Amino acid sequence: MREYDTILKFKVEGVLSHPLHVGGGIDDVDDILIHPVNGVPYKQATGMAGALRSYAIDKGLETSYVFGGADSIDDADSRLRVSDAFIEVNDTDAIALEYRPRVSIDDASGTVSEGVVSGTDRSSGHKFEMVYVGEGAKIGFDCYLYITKDRIDSSKKFMLELLSAVNDELIQFGGQKSNGCGYIKPTWI
């Protein structure tokens, strides 16, 4: 672990401006991830941090101080810790779920031809429904940045650039990004 003497906390609360896919994978495309402790839908922290990191790298930002070196394949050297992003659930508002039709594609040919999708018992060409947390759902997550005092200003600037990109809908979270999903519009940072 790197040395630090300051922790900056950024609390992000917002609403989904587009649907968010928080499914568990290919075998359960019709399910959403439900947190095992508090029982609400959520997006895992690793996916949230990965989306932020990918954006920073794509924009050519200096990422080694915050995210670790280029050779780092895990977050052992990362100074940024991101919490799971929880969908707010209360007794008066039900979470709007959307079911969108999809078709299994044959990996080899890229078509909707007949055959079994590798790693599953599903046929390609098989129509199925994929579930999304609907637009307008409230979501929140925290970012903690473990830094040294001499890096406070540059670290704040870096994080505000990332969070501004979230606000400007330049960063997508979750799956099905090519279908326009995963944008969060912060209501408070």
PDB file of C-alpha atoms in Angstrom:
ATOM      1  CA  MET A   1       0.000   0.000   0.000  1.00  0.00           C
ATOM      2  CA  ARG A   2       1.252   3.449  -0.838  1.00  0.00           C
ATOM      3  CA  GLU A   3       1.718   6.026   1.889  1.00  0.00           C
ATOM      4  CA  TYR A   4      -0.894   8.727   2.394  1.00  0.00           C
ATOM      5  CA  ASP A   5      -1.798  11.363   4.960  1.00  0.00           C
ATOM      6  CA  THR A   6      -5.067  12.664   3.480  1.00  0.00           C
ATOM      7  CA  ILE A   7      -8.276  11.047   2.290  1.00  0.00           C
ATOM      8  CA  LEU A   8     -10.532  12.968  -0.065  1.00  0.00           C
ATOM      9  CA  LYS A   9     -14.134  11.776  -0.223  1.00  0.00           C
ATOM     10  CA  PHE A  10     -16.413  12.479  -3.164  1.00  0.00           C
ATOM     11  CA  LYS A  11     -20.053  11.502  -2.653  1.00  0.00           C
ATOM     12  CA  VAL A  12     -22.000  11.183  -5.894  1.00  0.00           C
ATOM     13  CA  GLU A  13     -25.774  11.060  -5.925  1.00  0.00           C
ATOM     14  CA  GLY A  14     -27.727  11.149  -9.134  1.00  0.00           C
ATOM     15  CA  VAL A  15     -30.400   9.720 -11.352  1.00  0.00           C
ATOM     16  CA  LEU A  16     -30.093   7.422 -14.312  1.00  0.00           C
ATOM     17  CA  SER A  17     -30.563   9.512 -17.427  1.00  0.00           C
ATOM     18  CA  HIS A  18     -30.622   6.279 -19.452  1.00  0.00           C
ATOM     19  CA  PRO A  19     -31.340   2.683 -18.415  1.00  0.00           C
ATOM     20  CA  LEU A  20     -28.565   0.834 -16.553  1.00  0.00           C
ATOM     21  CA  HIS A  21     -27.814  -2.846 -17.073  1.00  0.00           C
ATOM     22  CA  VAL A  22     -26.606  -4.366 -13.815  1.00  0.00           C
ATOM     23  CA  GLY A  23     -26.993  -8.005 -14.726  1.00  0.00           C
ATOM     24  CA  GLY A  24     -24.843 -10.803 -13.486  1.00  0.00           C
ATOM     25  CA  GLY A  25     -23.709 -12.157 -16.843  1.00  0.00           C
ATOM     26  CA  ILE A  26     -24.727 -14.262 -19.818  1.00  0.00           C
ATOM     27  CA  ASP A  27     -26.405 -17.045 -17.876  1.00  0.00           C
ATOM     28  CA  ASP A  28     -28.752 -14.695 -16.047  1.00  0.00           C
ATOM     29  CA  VAL A  29     -29.477 -11.922 -18.546  1.00  0.00           C
ATOM     30  CA  ASP A  30     -33.019 -11.668 -17.223  1.00  0.00           C
ATOM     31  CA  ASP A  31     -31.873 -10.890 -13.678  1.00  0.00           C
ATOM     32  CA  ILE A  32     -30.391  -7.826 -12.046  1.00  0.00           C
ATOM     33  CA  LEU A  33     -27.706  -7.877  -9.377  1.00  0.00           C
ATOM     34  CA  ILE A  34     -29.227  -7.634  -5.916  1.00  0.00           C
ATOM     35  CA  HIS A  35     -26.882  -6.876  -3.030  1.00  0.00           C
ATOM     36  CA  PRO A  36     -26.771  -9.896  -0.692  1.00  0.00           C
ATOM     37  CA  VAL A  37     -26.795  -7.775   2.485  1.00  0.00           C
ATOM     38  CA  ASN A  38     -29.231  -4.916   1.898  1.00  0.00           C
ATOM     39  CA  GLY A  39     -31.323  -6.472  -0.890  1.00  0.00           C
ATOM     40  CA  VAL A  40     -31.236  -3.579  -3.382  1.00  0.00           C
ATOM     41  CA  PRO A  41     -30.000  -3.474  -6.981  1.00  0.00           C
ATOM     42  CA  TYR A  42     -26.417  -2.291  -7.345  1.00  0.00           C
ATOM     43  CA  LYS A  43     -23.463  -1.920  -9.682  1.00  0.00           C
ATOM     44  CA  GLN A  44     -20.248  -3.390  -8.361  1.00  0.00           C
ATOM     45  CA  ALA A  45     -17.434  -1.059  -7.334  1.00  0.00           C
ATOM     46  CA  THR A  46     -14.930  -2.623  -9.727  1.00  0.00           C
ATOM     47  CA  GLY A  47     -17.115  -1.728 -12.690  1.00  0.00           C
ATOM     48  CA  MET A  48     -17.581   1.823 -11.458  1.00  0.00           C
ATOM     49  CA  ALA A  49     -13.828   2.309 -10.941  1.00  0.00           C
ATOM     50  CA  GLY A  50     -13.049   0.647 -14.273  1.00  0.00           C
ATOM     51  CA  ALA A  51     -15.313   3.040 -16.167  1.00  0.00           C
ATOM     52  CA  LEU A  52     -13.629   6.031 -14.516  1.00  0.00           C
ATOM     53  CA  ARG A  53     -10.156   4.636 -15.217  1.00  0.00           C
ATOM     54  CA  SER A  54     -10.969   3.829 -18.863  1.00  0.00           C
ATOM     55  CA  TYR A  55     -12.204   7.348 -19.457  1.00  0.00           C
ATOM     56  CA  ALA A  56      -9.081   8.863 -17.869  1.00  0.00           C
ATOM     57  CA  ILE A  57      -6.805   6.698 -20.010  1.00  0.00           C
ATOM     58  CA  ASP A  58      -8.790   7.403 -23.202  1.00  0.00           C
ATOM     59  CA  LYS A  59      -8.560  11.167 -22.533  1.00  0.00           C
ATOM     60  CA  GLY A  60      -4.796  10.934 -22.039  1.00  0.00           C
ATOM     61  CA  LEU A  61      -4.925  12.061 -18.420  1.00  0.00           C
ATOM     62  CA  GLU A  62      -1.986  11.250 -16.164  1.00  0.00           C
ATOM     63  CA  THR A  63      -3.410   8.258 -14.319  1.00  0.00           C
ATOM     64  CA  SER A  64      -0.405   6.665 -12.604  1.00  0.00           C
ATOM     65  CA  TYR A  65      -0.705   8.644  -9.344  1.00  0.00           C
ATOM     66  CA  VAL A  66      -4.416   7.921  -8.864  1.00  0.00           C
ATOM     67  CA  PHE A  67      -4.834   4.516 -10.520  1.00  0.00           C
ATOM     68  CA  GLY A  68      -1.332   3.068 -10.197  1.00  0.00           C
ATOM     69  CA  GLY A  69       1.240   2.296 -12.834  1.00  0.00           C
ATOM     70  CA  ALA A  70       0.509   1.163 -16.373  1.00  0.00           C
ATOM     71  CA  ASP A  71       1.596  -2.370 -15.506  1.00  0.00           C
ATOM     72  CA  SER A  72      -0.779  -2.607 -12.552  1.00  0.00           C
ATOM     73  CA  ILE A  73      -3.479  -5.197 -13.322  1.00  0.00           C
ATOM     74  CA  ASP A  74      -5.244  -4.816 -10.001  1.00  0.00           C
ATOM     75  CA  ASP A  75      -5.861  -1.946  -7.638  1.00  0.00           C
ATOM     76  CA  ALA A  76      -3.004  -2.821  -5.252  1.00  0.00           C
ATOM     77  CA  ASP A  77      -1.254   0.391  -6.273  1.00  0.00           C
ATOM     78  CA  SER A  78      -4.378   2.438  -6.809  1.00  0.00           C
ATOM     79  CA  ARG A  79      -5.079   5.388  -4.544  1.00  0.00           C
ATOM     80  CA  LEU A  80      -8.743   5.483  -5.591  1.00  0.00           C
ATOM     81  CA  ARG A  81     -11.350   3.331  -3.892  1.00  0.00           C
ATOM     82  CA  VAL A  82     -14.878   3.422  -5.282  1.00  0.00           C
ATOM     83  CA  SER A  83     -17.880   2.033  -3.441  1.00  0.00           C
ATOM     84  CA  ASP A  84     -20.613  -0.092  -4.940  1.00  0.00           C
ATOM     85  CA  ALA A  85     -23.278   2.085  -6.591  1.00  0.00           C
ATOM     86  CA  PHE A  86     -26.644   1.413  -5.000  1.00  0.00           C
ATOM     87  CA  ILE A  87     -30.019   2.034  -6.565  1.00  0.00           C
ATOM     88  CA  GLU A  88     -32.192   3.842  -4.027  1.00  0.00           C
ATOM     89  CA  VAL A  89     -35.219   1.850  -2.970  1.00  0.00           C
ATOM     90  CA  ASN A  90     -37.891   3.098  -0.603  1.00  0.00           C
ATOM     91  CA  ASP A  91     -41.404   2.055   0.283  1.00  0.00           C
ATOM     92  CA  THR A  92     -43.169   4.664  -1.854  1.00  0.00           C
ATOM     93  CA  ASP A  93     -41.176   4.423  -5.088  1.00  0.00           C
ATOM     94  CA  ALA A  94     -40.854   1.165  -6.947  1.00  0.00           C
ATOM     95  CA  ILE A  95     -37.824   0.710  -9.181  1.00  0.00           C
ATOM     96  CA  ALA A  96     -38.859   0.838 -12.795  1.00  0.00           C
ATOM     97  CA  LEU A  97     -37.415  -2.151 -14.592  1.00  0.00           C
ATOM     98  CA  GLU A  98     -37.260  -2.266 -18.362  1.00  0.00           C
ATOM     99  CA  TYR A  99     -37.220  -5.455 -20.385  1.00  0.00           C
ATOM    100  CA  ARG A 100     -35.710  -5.124 -23.835  1.00  0.00           C
ATOM    101  CA  PRO A 101     -35.743  -7.856 -26.448  1.00  0.00           C
ATOM    102  CA  ARG A 102     -32.397  -9.214 -27.598  1.00  0.00           C
ATOM    103  CA  VAL A 103     -31.254 -11.977 -29.917  1.00  0.00           C
ATOM    104  CA  SER A 104     -28.370 -14.363 -29.271  1.00  0.00           C
ATOM    105  CA  ILE A 105     -25.625 -14.023 -31.865  1.00  0.00           C
ATOM    106  CA  ASP A 106     -23.373 -16.832 -33.057  1.00  0.00           C
ATOM    107  CA  ASP A 107     -19.852 -15.905 -31.899  1.00  0.00           C
ATOM    108  CA  ALA A 108     -18.156 -17.487 -34.892  1.00  0.00           C
ATOM    109  CA  SER A 109     -20.225 -15.952 -37.686  1.00  0.00           C
ATOM    110  CA  GLY A 110     -21.606 -12.845 -35.965  1.00  0.00           C
ATOM    111  CA  THR A 111     -25.033 -13.680 -37.321  1.00  0.00           C
ATOM    112  CA  VAL A 112     -28.332 -14.921 -35.978  1.00  0.00           C
ATOM    113  CA  SER A 113     -27.728 -18.361 -37.415  1.00  0.00           C
ATOM    114  CA  GLU A 114     -28.638 -21.599 -35.672  1.00  0.00           C
ATOM    115  CA  GLY A 115     -26.150 -23.102 -33.284  1.00  0.00           C
ATOM    116  CA  VAL A 116     -25.288 -23.135 -29.616  1.00  0.00           C
ATOM    117  CA  VAL A 117     -23.786 -19.997 -28.091  1.00  0.00           C
ATOM    118  CA  SER A 118     -20.412 -21.028 -26.683  1.00  0.00           C
ATOM    119  CA  GLY A 119     -20.378 -21.427 -22.918  1.00  0.00           C
ATOM    120  CA  THR A 120     -24.181 -21.624 -22.648  1.00  0.00           C
ATOM    121  CA  ASP A 121     -27.006 -23.989 -23.419  1.00  0.00           C
ATOM    122  CA  ARG A 122     -28.773 -21.282 -25.482  1.00  0.00           C
ATOM    123  CA  SER A 123     -29.125 -21.418 -29.241  1.00  0.00           C
ATOM    124  CA  SER A 124     -27.974 -18.486 -31.274  1.00  0.00           C
ATOM    125  CA  GLY A 125     -30.932 -16.792 -32.851  1.00  0.00           C
ATOM    126  CA  HIS A 126     -32.738 -17.306 -29.559  1.00  0.00           C
ATOM    127  CA  LYS A 127     -34.785 -14.267 -28.549  1.00  0.00           C
ATOM    128  CA  PHE A 128     -34.517 -13.297 -24.903  1.00  0.00           C
ATOM    129  CA  GLU A 129     -35.303 -10.347 -22.674  1.00  0.00           C
ATOM    130  CA  MET A 130     -32.591  -8.332 -20.941  1.00  0.00           C
ATOM    131  CA  VAL A 131     -33.550  -6.399 -17.836  1.00  0.00           C
ATOM    132  CA  TYR A 132     -32.400  -2.873 -17.019  1.00  0.00           C
ATOM    133  CA  VAL A 133     -32.943  -0.499 -14.129  1.00  0.00           C
ATOM    134  CA  GLY A 134     -35.037   2.194 -15.760  1.00  0.00           C
ATOM    135  CA  GLU A 135     -34.269   5.809 -16.458  1.00  0.00           C
ATOM    136  CA  GLY A 136     -34.989   8.092 -13.513  1.00  0.00           C
ATOM    137  CA  ALA A 137     -33.915   5.671 -10.776  1.00  0.00           C
ATOM    138  CA  LYS A 138     -31.819   7.272  -8.034  1.00  0.00           C
ATOM    139  CA  ILE A 139     -28.260   5.992  -7.622  1.00  0.00           C
ATOM    140  CA  GLY A 140     -25.333   6.845  -5.378  1.00  0.00           C
ATOM    141  CA  PHE A 141     -21.693   5.928  -4.838  1.00  0.00           C
ATOM    142  CA  ASP A 142     -18.603   7.252  -3.069  1.00  0.00           C
ATOM    143  CA  CYS A 143     -15.019   7.757  -4.214  1.00  0.00           C
ATOM    144  CA  TYR A 144     -12.169   7.852  -1.696  1.00  0.00           C
ATOM    145  CA  LEU A 145      -8.781   9.118  -2.789  1.00  0.00           C
ATOM    146  CA  TYR A 146      -5.810   8.290  -0.511  1.00  0.00           C
ATOM    147  CA  ILE A 147      -3.158  10.931  -1.190  1.00  0.00           C
ATOM    148  CA  THR A 148      -0.377  13.003   0.329  1.00  0.00           C
ATOM    149  CA  LYS A 149      -1.053  16.623   1.314  1.00  0.00           C
ATOM    150  CA  ASP A 150       1.207  17.978  -1.411  1.00  0.00           C
ATOM    151  CA  ARG A 151      -1.145  16.437  -4.006  1.00  0.00           C
ATOM    152  CA  ILE A 152      -4.470  17.794  -2.703  1.00  0.00           C
ATOM    153  CA  ASP A 153      -4.977  20.437  -5.414  1.00  0.00           C
ATOM    154  CA  SER A 154      -3.945  18.258  -8.352  1.00  0.00           C
ATOM    155  CA  SER A 155      -5.947  15.291  -7.021  1.00  0.00           C
ATOM    156  CA  LYS A 156      -9.084  17.403  -6.574  1.00  0.00           C
ATOM    157  CA  LYS A 157      -8.684  18.731 -10.097  1.00  0.00           C
ATOM    158  CA  PHE A 158      -8.279  15.181 -11.457  1.00  0.00           C
ATOM    159  CA  MET A 159     -11.372  13.876  -9.643  1.00  0.00           C
ATOM    160  CA  LEU A 160     -13.468  16.881 -10.605  1.00  0.00           C
ATOM    161  CA  GLU A 161     -12.516  16.301 -14.233  1.00  0.00           C
ATOM    162  CA  LEU A 162     -13.711  12.681 -13.956  1.00  0.00           C
ATOM    163  CA  LEU A 163     -16.919  13.631 -12.163  1.00  0.00           C
ATOM    164  CA  SER A 164     -17.577  16.427 -14.657  1.00  0.00           C
ATOM    165  CA  ALA A 165     -17.321  13.812 -17.401  1.00  0.00           C
ATOM    166  CA  VAL A 166     -19.953  11.746 -15.561  1.00  0.00           C
ATOM    167  CA  ASN A 167     -22.159  14.855 -15.406  1.00  0.00           C
ATOM    168  CA  ASP A 168     -21.593  15.579 -19.111  1.00  0.00           C
ATOM    169  CA  GLU A 169     -22.551  11.961 -19.925  1.00  0.00           C
ATOM    170  CA  LEU A 170     -19.131  11.101 -21.299  1.00  0.00           C
ATOM    171  CA  ILE A 171     -18.717   8.072 -19.023  1.00  0.00           C
ATOM    172  CA  GLN A 172     -21.018   5.063 -19.168  1.00  0.00           C
ATOM    173  CA  PHE A 173     -21.411   2.472 -16.432  1.00  0.00           C
ATOM    174  CA  GLY A 174     -22.676  -1.100 -16.523  1.00  0.00           C
ATOM    175  CA  GLY A 175     -23.259  -3.320 -19.504  1.00  0.00           C
ATOM    176  CA  GLN A 176     -24.867  -2.691 -22.882  1.00  0.00           C
ATOM    177  CA  LYS A 177     -22.986   0.559 -23.476  1.00  0.00           C
ATOM    178  CA  SER A 178     -23.245   0.158 -27.240  1.00  0.00           C
ATOM    179  CA  ASN A 179     -27.022   0.283 -26.785  1.00  0.00           C
ATOM    180  CA  GLY A 180     -26.808   3.720 -25.136  1.00  0.00           C
ATOM    181  CA  CYS A 181     -27.144   2.534 -21.560  1.00  0.00           C
ATOM    182  CA  GLY A 182     -25.352   3.504 -18.373  1.00  0.00           C
ATOM    183  CA  TYR A 183     -25.406   7.284 -18.081  1.00  0.00           C
ATOM    184  CA  ILE A 184     -25.778   8.909 -14.672  1.00  0.00           C
ATOM    185  CA  LYS A 185     -26.775  12.539 -14.216  1.00  0.00           C
ATOM    186  CA  PRO A 186     -25.412  13.664 -10.837  1.00  0.00           C
ATOM    187  CA  THR A 187     -27.748  15.732  -8.702  1.00  0.00           C
ATOM    188  CA  TRP A 188     -25.029  16.290  -6.093  1.00  0.00           C
ATOM    189  CA  ILE A 189     -21.257  15.831  -5.993  1.00  0.00           C
TER     190      ILE A 189
END
